[in-house]
Every structure is written in structure tokens, then in C-alpha cells.
Amino acid sequence: MKKSTFIITHFSFYCKEEFSMAGKVLTRHRKNRAGEYTSWEYRFQSASIDGKRKWITQAGFATKQEAYNAGMTAYQEYQNTGVHFTPSEISVSDYMQYWIKEYCETNLKETTITNYKKKIKNIILPEIGKYKLCCISTITLPQFINRIFHDGYARNTLIVVKGILTNAFRYAKQHKLIQENPMLEVTLPRKTALPKQPSRTKQRSCVQAIDIQRIFKRFPEGHPVHIPLLLGYRCGLRHGEAYALQWEDIDFERNLLYVRRQIQYREGETDVDGKSVLYFSNPKYNSTRTVQLDDQTIDLLRRTKEKQEASRQEYREYYVHYYEEPHTRILNTDGIGKELYFVNCNSDGSLIKPRTMQHASNVIHKELNIPTFDYHSLRHTHCTELLEAGVPPKVVQIRLGHKDIRTTLNIYEHVTQKMEQNTQDILNQMYPVSTHE
């Protein structure tokens, strides 16, 4: 038995001069100073530095096979310069996780990443996640796009899915994981094509005036969701925009509201107390905007602010204060960052959270028997009522923060058709059918 010494983790040891080699990975049984066998080690040679051989090694394995398996994994990782997989073997499923972590989390907004993760989990992986990345073909992908089209997914969903795959495979090609981007020649079905299943695009419906009255009677002033409901109905705010509103966003002198942010939950993340983490992001489509307020709404907000200021004095040190961390934009109550003054908060200062609207919607569905209601229907109703009142579509687009004027015009077309029908009814009343003798 020959004695040899290695320096690993800053101590010397004796090892049995017995090793196994398979390819570039060696395994060796270690001895301690008492001559007792302890654990197995793997090692393989790395690039030379200053002309001297260097080794990558790790010990602590119970068996030779464990050491060898770990060594092969480490060797493959080393050969791929830190990539934790073998490019020829990785599945589309594993690669998409890698792409999200290495590219998306560095380059994209958090709301975009959350949307991508949902599309990947629910649509992409069930269909093509099992295939090897290197084997995915220009035949498989068009078939996949056509299948989800015929399943009734909305065109916007098809566009997002196609964009995800195109960008993910572009990244794979840039890093030599595949030779070509198989999505380059993939196209969406033409807009006039009809799917086998009805489209999953949700048809937005207006809330009738009598139902609006019933909703606000059920959730009157002072109820936690009263103001969010009002902001959706009278201002056209999105759900996250309404709950993110700060008092600094209200100009009481000019009756203006400034939309500057939205509030979101971090997907699957909780704080030390097990509560969901909330953070701010820019409004959807970066649609920061100024919204004019009617007199009743500004009066309600003024009364609410006065009550909050009185509560702050009453609760004193027991009042809950919120802050925004400067870089992550995460909300906290630890005094980190800028203090926040929410429009929607309870008497003790605690935030009225966006998920309260889920309970309100459930009440509206079941108790008030308005099954088609969702928060966005308030925004849709506001848009429709503005157009019916003669407000120009471009003004409505800016007020609601629609990304594309076509969104506004689609609603305007429906309003126009309704007005034309009303005109026909009026004409029939003006000129009733006469009876001939």
C-alpha cells in the first residue's frame, strides 16, 4: 500500500491506492489517519493552469457507485461550462425551466414571467414537454399550434404561446443547444379560420343599470370593496390598479386620479408569517394615465380620507404602516423604503387586499344572481356607457388605457349596432304600419 496525500477542504488524508476509472472520472476509497476506510471520492482533471494539472474532486460518498454517478454529473456540467444538463438529453420541459431561470428572470418583468409560467405549465408542457429539445421538429410544432387552436384557445393566447416558443428556442440556438430554431417557419392559423371547438375568448357583458344599483346596495359606502367596485364602474380602472391606489394619486383640487401602478401577488411566494407577498408593477401595457373624476366620486374619496386620518390618530402606535422596498417594490411593514398611504385600507391601517374581490364576486354570483359578473365587466360597462354618451373612442381609449384603439372600436361597433337598432325602433314608432281598407 502506497501512501499519497491530497489537500481537500484544507486537511490531509490517507487514501487506499485503489481507484477505478471510467472515461475521465476516477473514484477512490479514502482512509483516515487511523487507517480506517471512510468514504468514496470522485475526481477528474480540469484545464491546466500555468502548465500545472488541476483536479476537480469531491468526497463523502457512501459507495463507489454513488461517487462515480456524482462525478459523471459534475464532469458533464464542467464540460458544458456550468450548464446543469447534457444538451443532447434534456427534455423540452426541463429546458423551459432553465430558460425561465437563466433568461426570463433577468430580462423580463415579473408580470410577464408569471404569465409565461402559466402558459408553459398549462398549455406547452402537457403537449410537447416530454420531447427531447434536440429532437423537436418543424412538423411537431405546427401540429401543436393547430391543436391548441382547434381546442378553442383565444388568438391572443396563441400569439403568446408562439412568442414563448420562438424566444425560448432562439435562446437555445444562441447557446449551441440546438442547431436551428424550429419555430421560425411556424405560422398561426389565419384570422378567418374556424376552430373545431368554440373560442375560449371570454365574452364581456355589461352590467345592467338595475344590477349596478343592487351591487352597490349590497356593498355600500364603508364596505371594504365599495371603493374598488366604484373605481371599476366609474373610472374604468383595472383590478390591480384600483387596489394599488395611493392618496398621492388623487388631486382633490382638479378632480383627477393618476394611474401609476398596479398591485400583484408574487406567484407561489409567502413571507415569514406565511402570508402572500404583494408587490407593485407598472400598469398593464405601461398605461400610466390621468382619469377625470365625477363630483360624487371625489366627495366619497374626500370623506374616506378624512375617516382614515381620524383612525390613524385613534390607533396611534397600533396603526399598521406599509412601505415599498426601493428595488424589489415589495410591500412590507418593517419600515423599509417609502411609506405608503393606501386609499383602500381598514380602520387600523391594514391593507384591503385584492383577493377580497373574489369573495364579493361570489356573493354577486350567488346571492344577487348575476352569474356573468367579474371585475372587468365593470370596466367594460364604463367603456360602453361612455361611448353611448357620445365620448369619442380615442378619448375612451386613453381614459381606460387600452393598448390598441381596436379594443375600444370593437366595443364602439357593438354600441353603434345597438344604437342603430334603437333608431329603427324609433322609426317604427314614428311611422307605424297603417291598415288599408
mmCIF file of C-alpha atoms in Angstrom, residues 76-266:
data_model
loop_
_atom_site.group_PDB
_atom_site.id
_atom_site.type_symbol
_atom_site.label_atom_id
_atom_site.label_comp_id
_atom_site.label_asym_id
_atom_site.label_seq_id
_atom_site.Cartn_x
_atom_site.Cartn_y
_atom_site.Cartn_z
ATOM 1 C CA GLN A 76 -20.797 16.761 -17.768
ATOM 2 C CA GLU A 77 -21.582 20.057 -16.057
ATOM 3 C CA TYR A 78 -17.929 21.077 -16.296
ATOM 4 C CA GLN A 79 -17.788 20.141 -19.990
ATOM 5 C CA ASN A 80 -20.862 22.285 -20.639
ATOM 6 C CA THR A 81 -19.364 25.231 -18.725
ATOM 7 C CA GLY A 82 -21.812 25.294 -15.879
ATOM 8 C CA VAL A 83 -24.937 24.059 -17.672
ATOM 9 C CA HIS A 84 -26.557 21.522 -15.377
ATOM 10 C CA PHE A 85 -27.666 19.130 -18.069
ATOM 11 C CA THR A 86 -26.499 17.252 -21.154
ATOM 12 C CA PRO A 87 -27.771 19.189 -24.189
ATOM 13 C CA SER A 88 -28.428 16.040 -26.220
ATOM 14 C CA GLU A 89 -30.642 14.563 -23.489
ATOM 15 C CA ILE A 90 -32.561 17.455 -21.942
ATOM 16 C CA SER A 91 -36.331 17.489 -22.400
ATOM 17 C CA VAL A 92 -38.335 20.489 -23.545
ATOM 18 C CA SER A 93 -39.882 20.504 -20.059
ATOM 19 C CA ASP A 94 -36.537 20.813 -18.269
ATOM 20 C CA TYR A 95 -35.224 23.282 -20.812
ATOM 21 C CA MET A 96 -38.190 25.624 -20.360
ATOM 22 C CA GLN A 97 -37.449 25.760 -16.623
ATOM 23 C CA TYR A 98 -33.813 26.511 -17.432
ATOM 24 C CA TRP A 99 -34.839 29.280 -19.892
ATOM 25 C CA ILE A 100 -37.176 30.895 -17.364
ATOM 26 C CA LYS A 101 -34.416 30.989 -14.743
ATOM 27 C CA GLU A 102 -31.468 31.974 -16.924
ATOM 28 C CA TYR A 103 -33.130 34.368 -19.360
ATOM 29 C CA CYS A 104 -36.612 35.463 -18.311
ATOM 30 C CA GLU A 105 -35.881 36.216 -14.651
ATOM 31 C CA THR A 106 -33.061 38.523 -15.754
ATOM 32 C CA ASN A 107 -34.664 40.268 -18.707
ATOM 33 C CA LEU A 108 -38.440 40.333 -18.286
ATOM 34 C CA LYS A 109 -40.954 41.980 -15.973
ATOM 35 C CA GLU A 110 -42.341 39.870 -13.171
ATOM 36 C CA THR A 111 -45.889 40.038 -14.510
ATOM 37 C CA THR A 112 -44.642 38.770 -17.877
ATOM 38 C CA ILE A 113 -42.746 35.917 -16.213
ATOM 39 C CA THR A 114 -45.853 34.922 -14.253
ATOM 40 C CA ASN A 115 -47.901 34.881 -17.456
ATOM 41 C CA TYR A 116 -45.215 32.837 -19.258
ATOM 42 C CA LYS A 117 -45.058 30.290 -16.442
ATOM 43 C CA LYS A 118 -48.828 29.754 -16.590
ATOM 44 C CA LYS A 119 -48.797 29.295 -20.358
ATOM 45 C CA ILE A 120 -45.830 26.907 -20.155
ATOM 46 C CA LYS A 121 -47.361 24.844 -17.350
ATOM 47 C CA ASN A 122 -50.929 24.677 -18.636
ATOM 48 C CA ILE A 123 -50.533 24.657 -22.424
ATOM 49 C CA ILE A 124 -46.991 23.948 -23.644
ATOM 50 C CA LEU A 125 -45.654 21.232 -21.337
ATOM 51 C CA PRO A 126 -48.697 18.912 -21.452
ATOM 52 C CA GLU A 127 -48.304 18.777 -25.242
ATOM 53 C CA ILE A 128 -44.575 18.886 -26.021
ATOM 54 C CA GLY A 129 -42.782 18.823 -22.655
ATOM 55 C CA LYS A 130 -41.902 15.130 -22.971
ATOM 56 C CA TYR A 131 -39.863 15.530 -26.175
ATOM 57 C CA LYS A 132 -36.098 15.946 -26.236
ATOM 58 C CA LEU A 133 -35.068 19.509 -27.012
ATOM 59 C CA CYS A 134 -32.707 18.389 -29.755
ATOM 60 C CA CYS A 135 -35.418 16.310 -31.459
ATOM 61 C CA ILE A 136 -38.266 18.815 -31.527
ATOM 62 C CA SER A 137 -39.139 19.291 -35.178
ATOM 63 C CA THR A 138 -40.717 21.769 -37.553
ATOM 64 C CA ILE A 139 -43.504 19.233 -38.013
ATOM 65 C CA THR A 140 -44.318 18.758 -34.326
ATOM 66 C CA LEU A 141 -44.661 22.461 -33.563
ATOM 67 C CA PRO A 142 -47.181 23.460 -36.268
ATOM 68 C CA GLN A 143 -49.250 20.434 -35.274
ATOM 69 C CA PHE A 144 -49.133 21.638 -31.664
ATOM 70 C CA ILE A 145 -50.219 25.175 -32.614
ATOM 71 C CA ASN A 146 -53.078 23.788 -34.710
ATOM 72 C CA ARG A 147 -54.218 21.512 -31.872
ATOM 73 C CA ILE A 148 -54.497 24.326 -29.336
ATOM 74 C CA PHE A 149 -56.208 26.471 -31.985
ATOM 75 C CA HIS A 150 -58.856 23.789 -32.530
ATOM 76 C CA ASP A 151 -59.185 23.409 -28.744
ATOM 77 C CA GLY A 152 -60.652 26.902 -28.774
ATOM 78 C CA TYR A 153 -57.850 28.980 -27.243
ATOM 79 C CA ALA A 154 -58.142 32.700 -27.956
ATOM 80 C CA ARG A 155 -55.944 34.146 -30.677
ATOM 81 C CA ASN A 156 -54.120 36.302 -28.154
ATOM 82 C CA THR A 157 -53.187 33.117 -26.262
ATOM 83 C CA LEU A 158 -51.877 31.565 -29.494
ATOM 84 C CA ILE A 159 -49.751 34.662 -30.111
ATOM 85 C CA VAL A 160 -48.258 34.498 -26.587
ATOM 86 C CA VAL A 161 -47.542 30.743 -26.832
ATOM 87 C CA LYS A 162 -45.882 31.178 -30.232
ATOM 88 C CA GLY A 163 -43.794 34.049 -28.837
ATOM 89 C CA ILE A 164 -42.679 31.982 -25.840
ATOM 90 C CA LEU A 165 -41.541 29.078 -28.000
ATOM 91 C CA THR A 166 -39.854 31.299 -30.586
ATOM 92 C CA ASN A 167 -37.852 33.166 -27.953
ATOM 93 C CA ALA A 168 -37.021 30.034 -25.944
ATOM 94 C CA PHE A 169 -35.700 28.165 -28.996
ATOM 95 C CA ARG A 170 -33.818 31.263 -30.178
ATOM 96 C CA TYR A 171 -32.018 31.304 -26.830
ATOM 97 C CA ALA A 172 -31.266 27.573 -27.184
ATOM 98 C CA LYS A 173 -29.751 28.122 -30.624
ATOM 99 C CA GLN A 174 -27.653 31.078 -29.427
ATOM 100 C CA HIS A 175 -26.145 28.816 -26.773
ATOM 101 C CA LYS A 176 -25.492 25.915 -29.181
ATOM 102 C CA LEU A 177 -28.071 23.615 -27.584
ATOM 103 C CA ILE A 178 -29.864 23.149 -30.918
ATOM 104 C CA GLN A 179 -28.718 23.755 -34.476
ATOM 105 C CA GLU A 180 -31.762 25.663 -35.751
ATOM 106 C CA ASN A 181 -34.786 27.425 -34.295
ATOM 107 C CA PRO A 182 -37.696 25.120 -35.235
ATOM 108 C CA MET A 183 -40.266 27.907 -34.675
ATOM 109 C CA LEU A 184 -39.021 30.217 -37.432
ATOM 110 C CA GLU A 185 -41.343 28.809 -40.108
ATOM 111 C CA VAL A 186 -44.324 28.211 -37.814
ATOM 112 C CA THR A 187 -47.327 30.436 -38.511
ATOM 113 C CA LEU A 188 -50.669 30.923 -36.787
ATOM 114 C CA PRO A 189 -53.923 29.906 -38.454
ATOM 115 C CA ARG A 190 -55.427 32.742 -40.477
ATOM 116 C CA LYS A 191 -57.804 35.022 -38.595
ATOM 117 C CA THR A 192 -60.802 33.823 -40.589
ATOM 118 C CA ALA A 193 -60.156 30.146 -39.770
ATOM 119 C CA LEU A 194 -62.768 28.460 -37.589
ATOM 120 C CA PRO A 195 -61.697 26.183 -34.713
ATOM 121 C CA LYS A 196 -63.402 22.850 -34.101
ATOM 122 C CA GLN A 197 -64.221 23.950 -30.561
ATOM 123 C CA PRO A 198 -65.824 27.323 -29.740
ATOM 124 C CA SER A 199 -63.306 30.033 -28.899
ATOM 125 C CA ARG A 200 -62.360 30.321 -25.240
ATOM 126 C CA THR A 201 -62.293 34.112 -25.539
ATOM 127 C CA LYS A 202 -64.409 35.389 -22.715
ATOM 128 C CA GLN A 203 -67.351 37.405 -23.942
ATOM 129 C CA ARG A 204 -67.545 40.562 -21.883
ATOM 130 C CA SER A 205 -71.003 41.681 -20.892
ATOM 131 C CA CYS A 206 -72.262 44.956 -19.472
ATOM 132 C CA VAL A 207 -73.780 45.083 -16.021
ATOM 133 C CA GLN A 208 -77.334 46.361 -16.316
ATOM 134 C CA ALA A 209 -78.212 49.586 -14.501
ATOM 135 C CA ILE A 210 -80.616 47.823 -12.145
ATOM 136 C CA ASP A 211 -77.898 45.294 -11.249
ATOM 137 C CA ILE A 212 -75.382 48.079 -10.610
ATOM 138 C CA GLN A 213 -77.832 49.518 -8.079
ATOM 139 C CA ARG A 214 -78.231 46.111 -6.421
ATOM 140 C CA ILE A 215 -74.456 45.601 -6.224
ATOM 141 C CA PHE A 216 -73.806 48.959 -4.530
ATOM 142 C CA LYS A 217 -76.743 48.440 -2.205
ATOM 143 C CA ARG A 218 -75.188 45.120 -1.137
ATOM 144 C CA PHE A 219 -71.714 46.728 -0.781
ATOM 145 C CA PRO A 220 -72.454 50.275 0.459
ATOM 146 C CA GLU A 221 -70.053 53.038 1.443
ATOM 147 C CA GLY A 222 -67.804 51.824 4.232
ATOM 148 C CA HIS A 223 -67.696 48.232 2.985
ATOM 149 C CA PRO A 224 -64.123 47.117 2.109
ATOM 150 C CA VAL A 225 -64.931 46.554 -1.579
ATOM 151 C CA HIS A 226 -67.156 49.601 -2.112
ATOM 152 C CA ILE A 227 -64.395 51.885 -3.404
ATOM 153 C CA PRO A 228 -62.727 49.245 -5.621
ATOM 154 C CA LEU A 229 -66.124 48.496 -7.193
ATOM 155 C CA LEU A 230 -66.749 52.194 -7.727
ATOM 156 C CA LEU A 231 -63.313 52.737 -9.283
ATOM 157 C CA GLY A 232 -64.029 49.960 -11.762
ATOM 158 C CA TYR A 233 -67.506 51.210 -12.638
ATOM 159 C CA ARG A 234 -66.999 54.992 -12.702
ATOM 160 C CA CYS A 235 -63.315 55.216 -13.676
ATOM 161 C CA GLY A 236 -62.673 52.042 -15.670
ATOM 162 C CA LEU A 237 -59.693 51.045 -13.511
ATOM 163 C CA ARG A 238 -58.299 47.537 -13.718
ATOM 164 C CA HIS A 239 -58.460 45.321 -10.632
ATOM 165 C CA GLY A 240 -54.782 45.727 -9.667
ATOM 166 C CA GLU A 241 -54.863 49.467 -10.384
ATOM 167 C CA ALA A 242 -57.816 50.059 -8.072
ATOM 168 C CA TYR A 243 -56.224 48.267 -5.104
ATOM 169 C CA ALA A 244 -52.823 49.937 -5.658
ATOM 170 C CA LEU A 245 -54.246 53.469 -5.455
ATOM 171 C CA GLN A 246 -52.473 55.884 -3.080
ATOM 172 C CA TRP A 247 -53.716 59.209 -1.728
ATOM 173 C CA GLU A 248 -50.899 60.917 -3.604
ATOM 174 C CA ASP A 249 -52.667 59.751 -6.790
ATOM 175 C CA ILE A 250 -55.766 61.867 -6.052
ATOM 176 C CA ASP A 251 -55.862 65.553 -6.975
ATOM 177 C CA PHE A 252 -58.806 66.923 -4.980
ATOM 178 C CA GLU A 253 -58.421 70.410 -6.440
ATOM 179 C CA ARG A 254 -58.793 69.348 -10.078
ATOM 180 C CA ASN A 255 -60.889 66.191 -9.626
ATOM 181 C CA LEU A 256 -58.173 63.974 -11.121
ATOM 182 C CA LEU A 257 -56.929 60.454 -10.440
ATOM 183 C CA TYR A 258 -53.491 59.310 -11.603
ATOM 184 C CA VAL A 259 -52.978 55.638 -12.527
ATOM 185 C CA ARG A 260 -49.298 54.966 -11.785
ATOM 186 C CA ARG A 261 -49.039 51.340 -10.669
ATOM 187 C CA GLN A 262 -50.826 48.075 -10.107
ATOM 188 C CA ILE A 263 -50.532 45.658 -7.196
ATOM 189 C CA GLN A 264 -49.815 41.968 -7.733
ATOM 190 C CA TYR A 265 -49.250 38.787 -5.756
ATOM 191 C CA ARG A 266 -45.895 37.070 -6.189
#
